[in-house]
Amino acid sequence: MTLKNTETWGGVSRSFHWLIVALLIVQGALGLFHDDLPRGTMALHISLGVTILALAITRLAWRLYAGRPAPLAGVSVAQRRIAAFGHFVLYVLLFAVPITGWLMSNYGDHAVRWFGLFEMPRLVAPDDAAHEIMEGRHTQLFWALVIVAVLHALAAIHHHMFRRNATLTRMLRGS
């Protein structure tokens, strides 16, 4: 058995994918409803954001090592290019959303702590105006991530239901 992604997505790649998906769903709910949730929820939101960033970095490193499965027969070059662009945008957003949250916290003179175990380095000095700008960017990037992720999921479902190929099953069970 090889760890490389040759004909399908391997277990490590699938685990990264679904763990990040689950964390993003929780993270989105915490971010959207934090005003209505118990005190301390923002600390959890921040910790999960750091976790997602760390997983995204690790996932990208794994992807560079393990590669990607061979293209499926019947998928056009144009579809492969659109999928590659979509994956690129997803990776950019997986980095950009937590980094803008980190910057927003630091601009707001708040430390970024990971589950109370350690504090992340401060990236910028406090600045109220920059905090407001970064808050807007963080929200905009979050919604961009939602839109791209939904389009990504819909494309996988389309390939499964209408094109009847293994695009979705290669990520669900690997074969």
PDB file of C-alpha atoms in Angstrom:
ATOM      1  CA  MET A   1       0.000   0.000   0.000  1.00  0.00           C
ATOM      2  CA  THR A   2       1.323   3.421  -0.911  1.00  0.00           C
ATOM      3  CA  LEU A   3       0.611   6.679   0.845  1.00  0.00           C
ATOM      4  CA  LYS A   4       0.740   8.520  -2.449  1.00  0.00           C
ATOM      5  CA  ASN A   5      -2.510   9.591  -4.104  1.00  0.00           C
ATOM      6  CA  THR A   6      -2.248   7.707  -7.381  1.00  0.00           C
ATOM      7  CA  GLU A   7      -5.616   6.352  -8.545  1.00  0.00           C
ATOM      8  CA  THR A   8      -7.678   7.696  -5.638  1.00  0.00           C
ATOM      9  CA  TRP A   9      -7.362   9.931  -2.589  1.00  0.00           C
ATOM     10  CA  GLY A  10      -5.523   8.077   0.160  1.00  0.00           C
ATOM     11  CA  GLY A  11      -6.665   7.820   3.755  1.00  0.00           C
ATOM     12  CA  VAL A  12      -4.455  10.671   4.969  1.00  0.00           C
ATOM     13  CA  SER A  13      -5.751  13.043   2.288  1.00  0.00           C
ATOM     14  CA  ARG A  14      -9.366  12.023   2.933  1.00  0.00           C
ATOM     15  CA  SER A  15      -8.879  12.489   6.687  1.00  0.00           C
ATOM     16  CA  PHE A  16      -7.493  15.995   6.202  1.00  0.00           C
ATOM     17  CA  HIS A  17     -10.359  16.849   3.861  1.00  0.00           C
ATOM     18  CA  TRP A  18     -13.196  15.694   6.113  1.00  0.00           C
ATOM     19  CA  LEU A  19     -11.641  16.940   9.356  1.00  0.00           C
ATOM     20  CA  ILE A  20     -11.254  20.418   7.881  1.00  0.00           C
ATOM     21  CA  VAL A  21     -14.811  20.291   6.505  1.00  0.00           C
ATOM     22  CA  ALA A  22     -16.179  19.364   9.967  1.00  0.00           C
ATOM     23  CA  LEU A  23     -14.131  22.069  11.694  1.00  0.00           C
ATOM     24  CA  LEU A  24     -15.227  24.682   9.156  1.00  0.00           C
ATOM     25  CA  ILE A  25     -18.888  23.865   9.785  1.00  0.00           C
ATOM     26  CA  VAL A  26     -18.412  24.208  13.554  1.00  0.00           C
ATOM     27  CA  GLN A  27     -16.278  27.306  13.053  1.00  0.00           C
ATOM     28  CA  GLY A  28     -18.847  28.947  10.807  1.00  0.00           C
ATOM     29  CA  ALA A  29     -21.609  28.343  13.354  1.00  0.00           C
ATOM     30  CA  LEU A  30     -19.471  29.708  16.192  1.00  0.00           C
ATOM     31  CA  GLY A  31     -18.573  32.798  14.181  1.00  0.00           C
ATOM     32  CA  LEU A  32     -22.100  33.503  12.995  1.00  0.00           C
ATOM     33  CA  PHE A  33     -23.802  32.939  16.346  1.00  0.00           C
ATOM     34  CA  HIS A  34     -21.123  33.923  18.864  1.00  0.00           C
ATOM     35  CA  ASP A  35     -23.196  36.831  20.195  1.00  0.00           C
ATOM     36  CA  ASP A  36     -25.954  34.376  21.150  1.00  0.00           C
ATOM     37  CA  LEU A  37     -23.641  31.718  22.589  1.00  0.00           C
ATOM     38  CA  PRO A  38     -22.149  31.463  26.088  1.00  0.00           C
ATOM     39  CA  ARG A  39     -19.194  33.597  27.119  1.00  0.00           C
ATOM     40  CA  GLY A  40     -15.902  32.047  26.073  1.00  0.00           C
ATOM     41  CA  THR A  41     -17.175  30.936  22.699  1.00  0.00           C
ATOM     42  CA  MET A  42     -14.871  33.397  20.936  1.00  0.00           C
ATOM     43  CA  ALA A  43     -11.847  31.743  22.580  1.00  0.00           C
ATOM     44  CA  LEU A  44     -13.001  28.425  21.111  1.00  0.00           C
ATOM     45  CA  HIS A  45     -13.593  30.093  17.727  1.00  0.00           C
ATOM     46  CA  ILE A  46     -10.064  31.505  17.768  1.00  0.00           C
ATOM     47  CA  SER A  47      -8.523  28.179  18.827  1.00  0.00           C
ATOM     48  CA  LEU A  48     -10.357  26.335  16.070  1.00  0.00           C
ATOM     49  CA  GLY A  49      -9.182  28.961  13.587  1.00  0.00           C
ATOM     50  CA  VAL A  50      -5.564  28.310  14.590  1.00  0.00           C
ATOM     51  CA  THR A  51      -6.238  24.572  14.276  1.00  0.00           C
ATOM     52  CA  ILE A  52      -7.710  24.984  10.790  1.00  0.00           C
ATOM     53  CA  LEU A  53      -4.700  27.072   9.732  1.00  0.00           C
ATOM     54  CA  ALA A  54      -2.289  24.425  11.060  1.00  0.00           C
ATOM     55  CA  LEU A  55      -4.253  21.658   9.338  1.00  0.00           C
ATOM     56  CA  ALA A  56      -4.343  23.631   6.072  1.00  0.00           C
ATOM     57  CA  ILE A  57      -0.556  24.056   6.179  1.00  0.00           C
ATOM     58  CA  THR A  58      -0.078  20.364   6.946  1.00  0.00           C
ATOM     59  CA  ARG A  59      -2.616  19.363   4.309  1.00  0.00           C
ATOM     60  CA  LEU A  60      -0.866  21.434   1.658  1.00  0.00           C
ATOM     61  CA  ALA A  61       2.497  19.901   2.601  1.00  0.00           C
ATOM     62  CA  TRP A  62       0.914  16.431   2.402  1.00  0.00           C
ATOM     63  CA  ARG A  63      -0.609  17.254  -0.976  1.00  0.00           C
ATOM     64  CA  LEU A  64       2.797  18.341  -2.274  1.00  0.00           C
ATOM     65  CA  TYR A  65       4.269  15.041  -1.050  1.00  0.00           C
ATOM     66  CA  ALA A  66       1.442  12.641  -1.947  1.00  0.00           C
ATOM     67  CA  GLY A  67       0.272  14.318  -5.142  1.00  0.00           C
ATOM     68  CA  ARG A  68      -3.202  13.979  -6.547  1.00  0.00           C
ATOM     69  CA  PRO A  69      -4.926  11.034  -8.177  1.00  0.00           C
ATOM     70  CA  ALA A  70      -4.761  10.602 -11.920  1.00  0.00           C
ATOM     71  CA  PRO A  71      -7.593  12.380 -13.751  1.00  0.00           C
ATOM     72  CA  LEU A  72     -10.706  10.337 -14.355  1.00  0.00           C
ATOM     73  CA  ALA A  73     -11.478   9.209 -17.880  1.00  0.00           C
ATOM     74  CA  GLY A  74     -14.107  11.366 -19.508  1.00  0.00           C
ATOM     75  CA  VAL A  75     -13.318  14.532 -17.538  1.00  0.00           C
ATOM     76  CA  SER A  76     -12.397  17.236 -20.021  1.00  0.00           C
ATOM     77  CA  VAL A  77      -9.299  19.400 -19.836  1.00  0.00           C
ATOM     78  CA  ALA A  78     -11.537  22.416 -19.208  1.00  0.00           C
ATOM     79  CA  GLN A  79     -13.225  20.677 -16.259  1.00  0.00           C
ATOM     80  CA  ARG A  80      -9.826  19.694 -14.844  1.00  0.00           C
ATOM     81  CA  ARG A  81      -8.635  23.302 -15.117  1.00  0.00           C
ATOM     82  CA  ILE A  82     -11.789  24.607 -13.429  1.00  0.00           C
ATOM     83  CA  ALA A  83     -11.356  22.036 -10.655  1.00  0.00           C
ATOM     84  CA  ALA A  84      -7.673  22.957 -10.224  1.00  0.00           C
ATOM     85  CA  PHE A  85      -8.586  26.643 -10.022  1.00  0.00           C
ATOM     86  CA  GLY A  86     -11.332  25.873  -7.493  1.00  0.00           C
ATOM     87  CA  HIS A  87      -8.911  23.873  -5.345  1.00  0.00           C
ATOM     88  CA  PHE A  88      -6.384  26.708  -5.525  1.00  0.00           C
ATOM     89  CA  VAL A  89      -9.017  29.214  -4.374  1.00  0.00           C
ATOM     90  CA  LEU A  90     -10.073  26.875  -1.549  1.00  0.00           C
ATOM     91  CA  TYR A  91      -6.486  26.634  -0.309  1.00  0.00           C
ATOM     92  CA  VAL A  92      -6.016  30.416  -0.507  1.00  0.00           C
ATOM     93  CA  LEU A  93      -9.199  30.927   1.509  1.00  0.00           C
ATOM     94  CA  LEU A  94      -8.253  28.223   4.044  1.00  0.00           C
ATOM     95  CA  PHE A  95      -5.179  30.343   4.765  1.00  0.00           C
ATOM     96  CA  ALA A  96      -6.720  33.802   4.361  1.00  0.00           C
ATOM     97  CA  VAL A  97      -9.720  33.391   6.673  1.00  0.00           C
ATOM     98  CA  PRO A  98      -7.763  32.347   9.799  1.00  0.00           C
ATOM     99  CA  ILE A  99      -4.928  34.783   9.081  1.00  0.00           C
ATOM    100  CA  THR A 100      -7.364  37.712   8.809  1.00  0.00           C
ATOM    101  CA  GLY A 101      -8.951  36.537  12.073  1.00  0.00           C
ATOM    102  CA  TRP A 102      -5.517  36.476  13.709  1.00  0.00           C
ATOM    103  CA  LEU A 103      -4.747  39.962  12.369  1.00  0.00           C
ATOM    104  CA  MET A 104      -8.171  41.231  13.458  1.00  0.00           C
ATOM    105  CA  SER A 105      -7.575  39.953  16.997  1.00  0.00           C
ATOM    106  CA  ASN A 106      -4.116  41.496  17.187  1.00  0.00           C
ATOM    107  CA  TYR A 107      -5.301  44.825  15.756  1.00  0.00           C
ATOM    108  CA  GLY A 108      -8.016  44.760  18.418  1.00  0.00           C
ATOM    109  CA  ASP A 109      -5.286  44.262  21.064  1.00  0.00           C
ATOM    110  CA  HIS A 110      -6.367  40.668  21.747  1.00  0.00           C
ATOM    111  CA  ALA A 111      -3.972  37.784  22.046  1.00  0.00           C
ATOM    112  CA  VAL A 112      -4.549  34.698  19.932  1.00  0.00           C
ATOM    113  CA  ARG A 113      -4.340  31.689  22.219  1.00  0.00           C
ATOM    114  CA  TRP A 114      -4.632  28.044  21.255  1.00  0.00           C
ATOM    115  CA  PHE A 115      -6.976  26.328  23.729  1.00  0.00           C
ATOM    116  CA  GLY A 116      -5.276  28.247  26.549  1.00  0.00           C
ATOM    117  CA  LEU A 117      -2.073  26.242  26.067  1.00  0.00           C
ATOM    118  CA  PHE A 118       0.045  28.869  24.341  1.00  0.00           C
ATOM    119  CA  GLU A 119      -0.155  32.283  22.761  1.00  0.00           C
ATOM    120  CA  MET A 120       0.504  32.811  19.087  1.00  0.00           C
ATOM    121  CA  PRO A 121       2.956  35.581  18.167  1.00  0.00           C
ATOM    122  CA  ARG A 122       1.477  39.021  17.741  1.00  0.00           C
ATOM    123  CA  LEU A 123       1.663  39.936  14.088  1.00  0.00           C
ATOM    124  CA  VAL A 124       0.722  43.615  14.326  1.00  0.00           C
ATOM    125  CA  ALA A 125       0.362  46.400  16.875  1.00  0.00           C
ATOM    126  CA  PRO A 126      -3.123  47.404  18.070  1.00  0.00           C
ATOM    127  CA  ASP A 127      -4.937  49.737  15.690  1.00  0.00           C
ATOM    128  CA  ASP A 128      -8.689  50.362  15.945  1.00  0.00           C
ATOM    129  CA  ALA A 129      -9.137  51.436  12.318  1.00  0.00           C
ATOM    130  CA  ALA A 130      -7.192  48.436  11.009  1.00  0.00           C
ATOM    131  CA  HIS A 131      -9.215  46.180  13.339  1.00  0.00           C
ATOM    132  CA  GLU A 132     -12.455  47.367  11.736  1.00  0.00           C
ATOM    133  CA  ILE A 133     -11.078  46.893   8.236  1.00  0.00           C
ATOM    134  CA  MET A 134      -9.783  43.409   9.055  1.00  0.00           C
ATOM    135  CA  GLU A 135     -13.112  42.459  10.630  1.00  0.00           C
ATOM    136  CA  GLY A 136     -14.803  43.277   7.332  1.00  0.00           C
ATOM    137  CA  ARG A 137     -12.196  41.358   5.320  1.00  0.00           C
ATOM    138  CA  HIS A 138     -12.477  38.336   7.628  1.00  0.00           C
ATOM    139  CA  THR A 139     -16.245  38.253   7.140  1.00  0.00           C
ATOM    140  CA  GLN A 140     -15.993  38.730   3.359  1.00  0.00           C
ATOM    141  CA  LEU A 141     -13.411  35.966   3.031  1.00  0.00           C
ATOM    142  CA  PHE A 142     -15.524  33.653   5.205  1.00  0.00           C
ATOM    143  CA  TRP A 143     -18.501  34.108   2.861  1.00  0.00           C
ATOM    144  CA  ALA A 144     -16.253  33.620  -0.168  1.00  0.00           C
ATOM    145  CA  LEU A 145     -15.080  30.357   1.405  1.00  0.00           C
ATOM    146  CA  VAL A 146     -18.691  29.284   1.973  1.00  0.00           C
ATOM    147  CA  ILE A 147     -19.592  30.006  -1.653  1.00  0.00           C
ATOM    148  CA  VAL A 148     -16.550  28.238  -3.110  1.00  0.00           C
ATOM    149  CA  ALA A 149     -16.971  25.246  -0.770  1.00  0.00           C
ATOM    150  CA  VAL A 150     -20.652  24.891  -1.699  1.00  0.00           C
ATOM    151  CA  LEU A 151     -19.781  25.082  -5.408  1.00  0.00           C
ATOM    152  CA  HIS A 152     -17.070  22.472  -4.808  1.00  0.00           C
ATOM    153  CA  ALA A 153     -19.565  20.138  -3.105  1.00  0.00           C
ATOM    154  CA  LEU A 154     -22.182  20.705  -5.800  1.00  0.00           C
ATOM    155  CA  ALA A 155     -19.628  19.897  -8.503  1.00  0.00           C
ATOM    156  CA  ALA A 156     -18.752  16.623  -6.744  1.00  0.00           C
ATOM    157  CA  ILE A 157     -22.455  15.748  -6.442  1.00  0.00           C
ATOM    158  CA  HIS A 158     -22.995  16.643 -10.111  1.00  0.00           C
ATOM    159  CA  HIS A 159     -20.158  14.325 -11.139  1.00  0.00           C
ATOM    160  CA  HIS A 160     -21.603  11.551  -8.975  1.00  0.00           C
ATOM    161  CA  MET A 161     -25.260  11.839  -9.954  1.00  0.00           C
ATOM    162  CA  PHE A 162     -25.169  13.047 -13.552  1.00  0.00           C
ATOM    163  CA  ARG A 163     -21.771  12.175 -14.961  1.00  0.00           C
ATOM    164  CA  ARG A 164     -21.684   8.901 -13.030  1.00  0.00           C
ATOM    165  CA  ASN A 165     -17.963   9.036 -12.385  1.00  0.00           C
ATOM    166  CA  ALA A 166     -15.885   8.429  -9.249  1.00  0.00           C
ATOM    167  CA  THR A 167     -15.106  12.068  -8.382  1.00  0.00           C
ATOM    168  CA  LEU A 168     -17.118  11.928  -5.159  1.00  0.00           C
ATOM    169  CA  THR A 169     -16.494   8.307  -4.189  1.00  0.00           C
ATOM    170  CA  ARG A 170     -12.725   8.779  -4.442  1.00  0.00           C
ATOM    171  CA  MET A 171     -13.006  11.304  -1.581  1.00  0.00           C
ATOM    172  CA  LEU A 172     -15.665   9.400   0.364  1.00  0.00           C
ATOM    173  CA  ARG A 173     -14.106   5.966   0.485  1.00  0.00           C
ATOM    174  CA  GLY A 174     -11.047   6.155  -1.675  1.00  0.00           C
ATOM    175  CA  SER A 175     -12.071   3.838  -4.493  1.00  0.00           C
TER     176      SER A 175
END
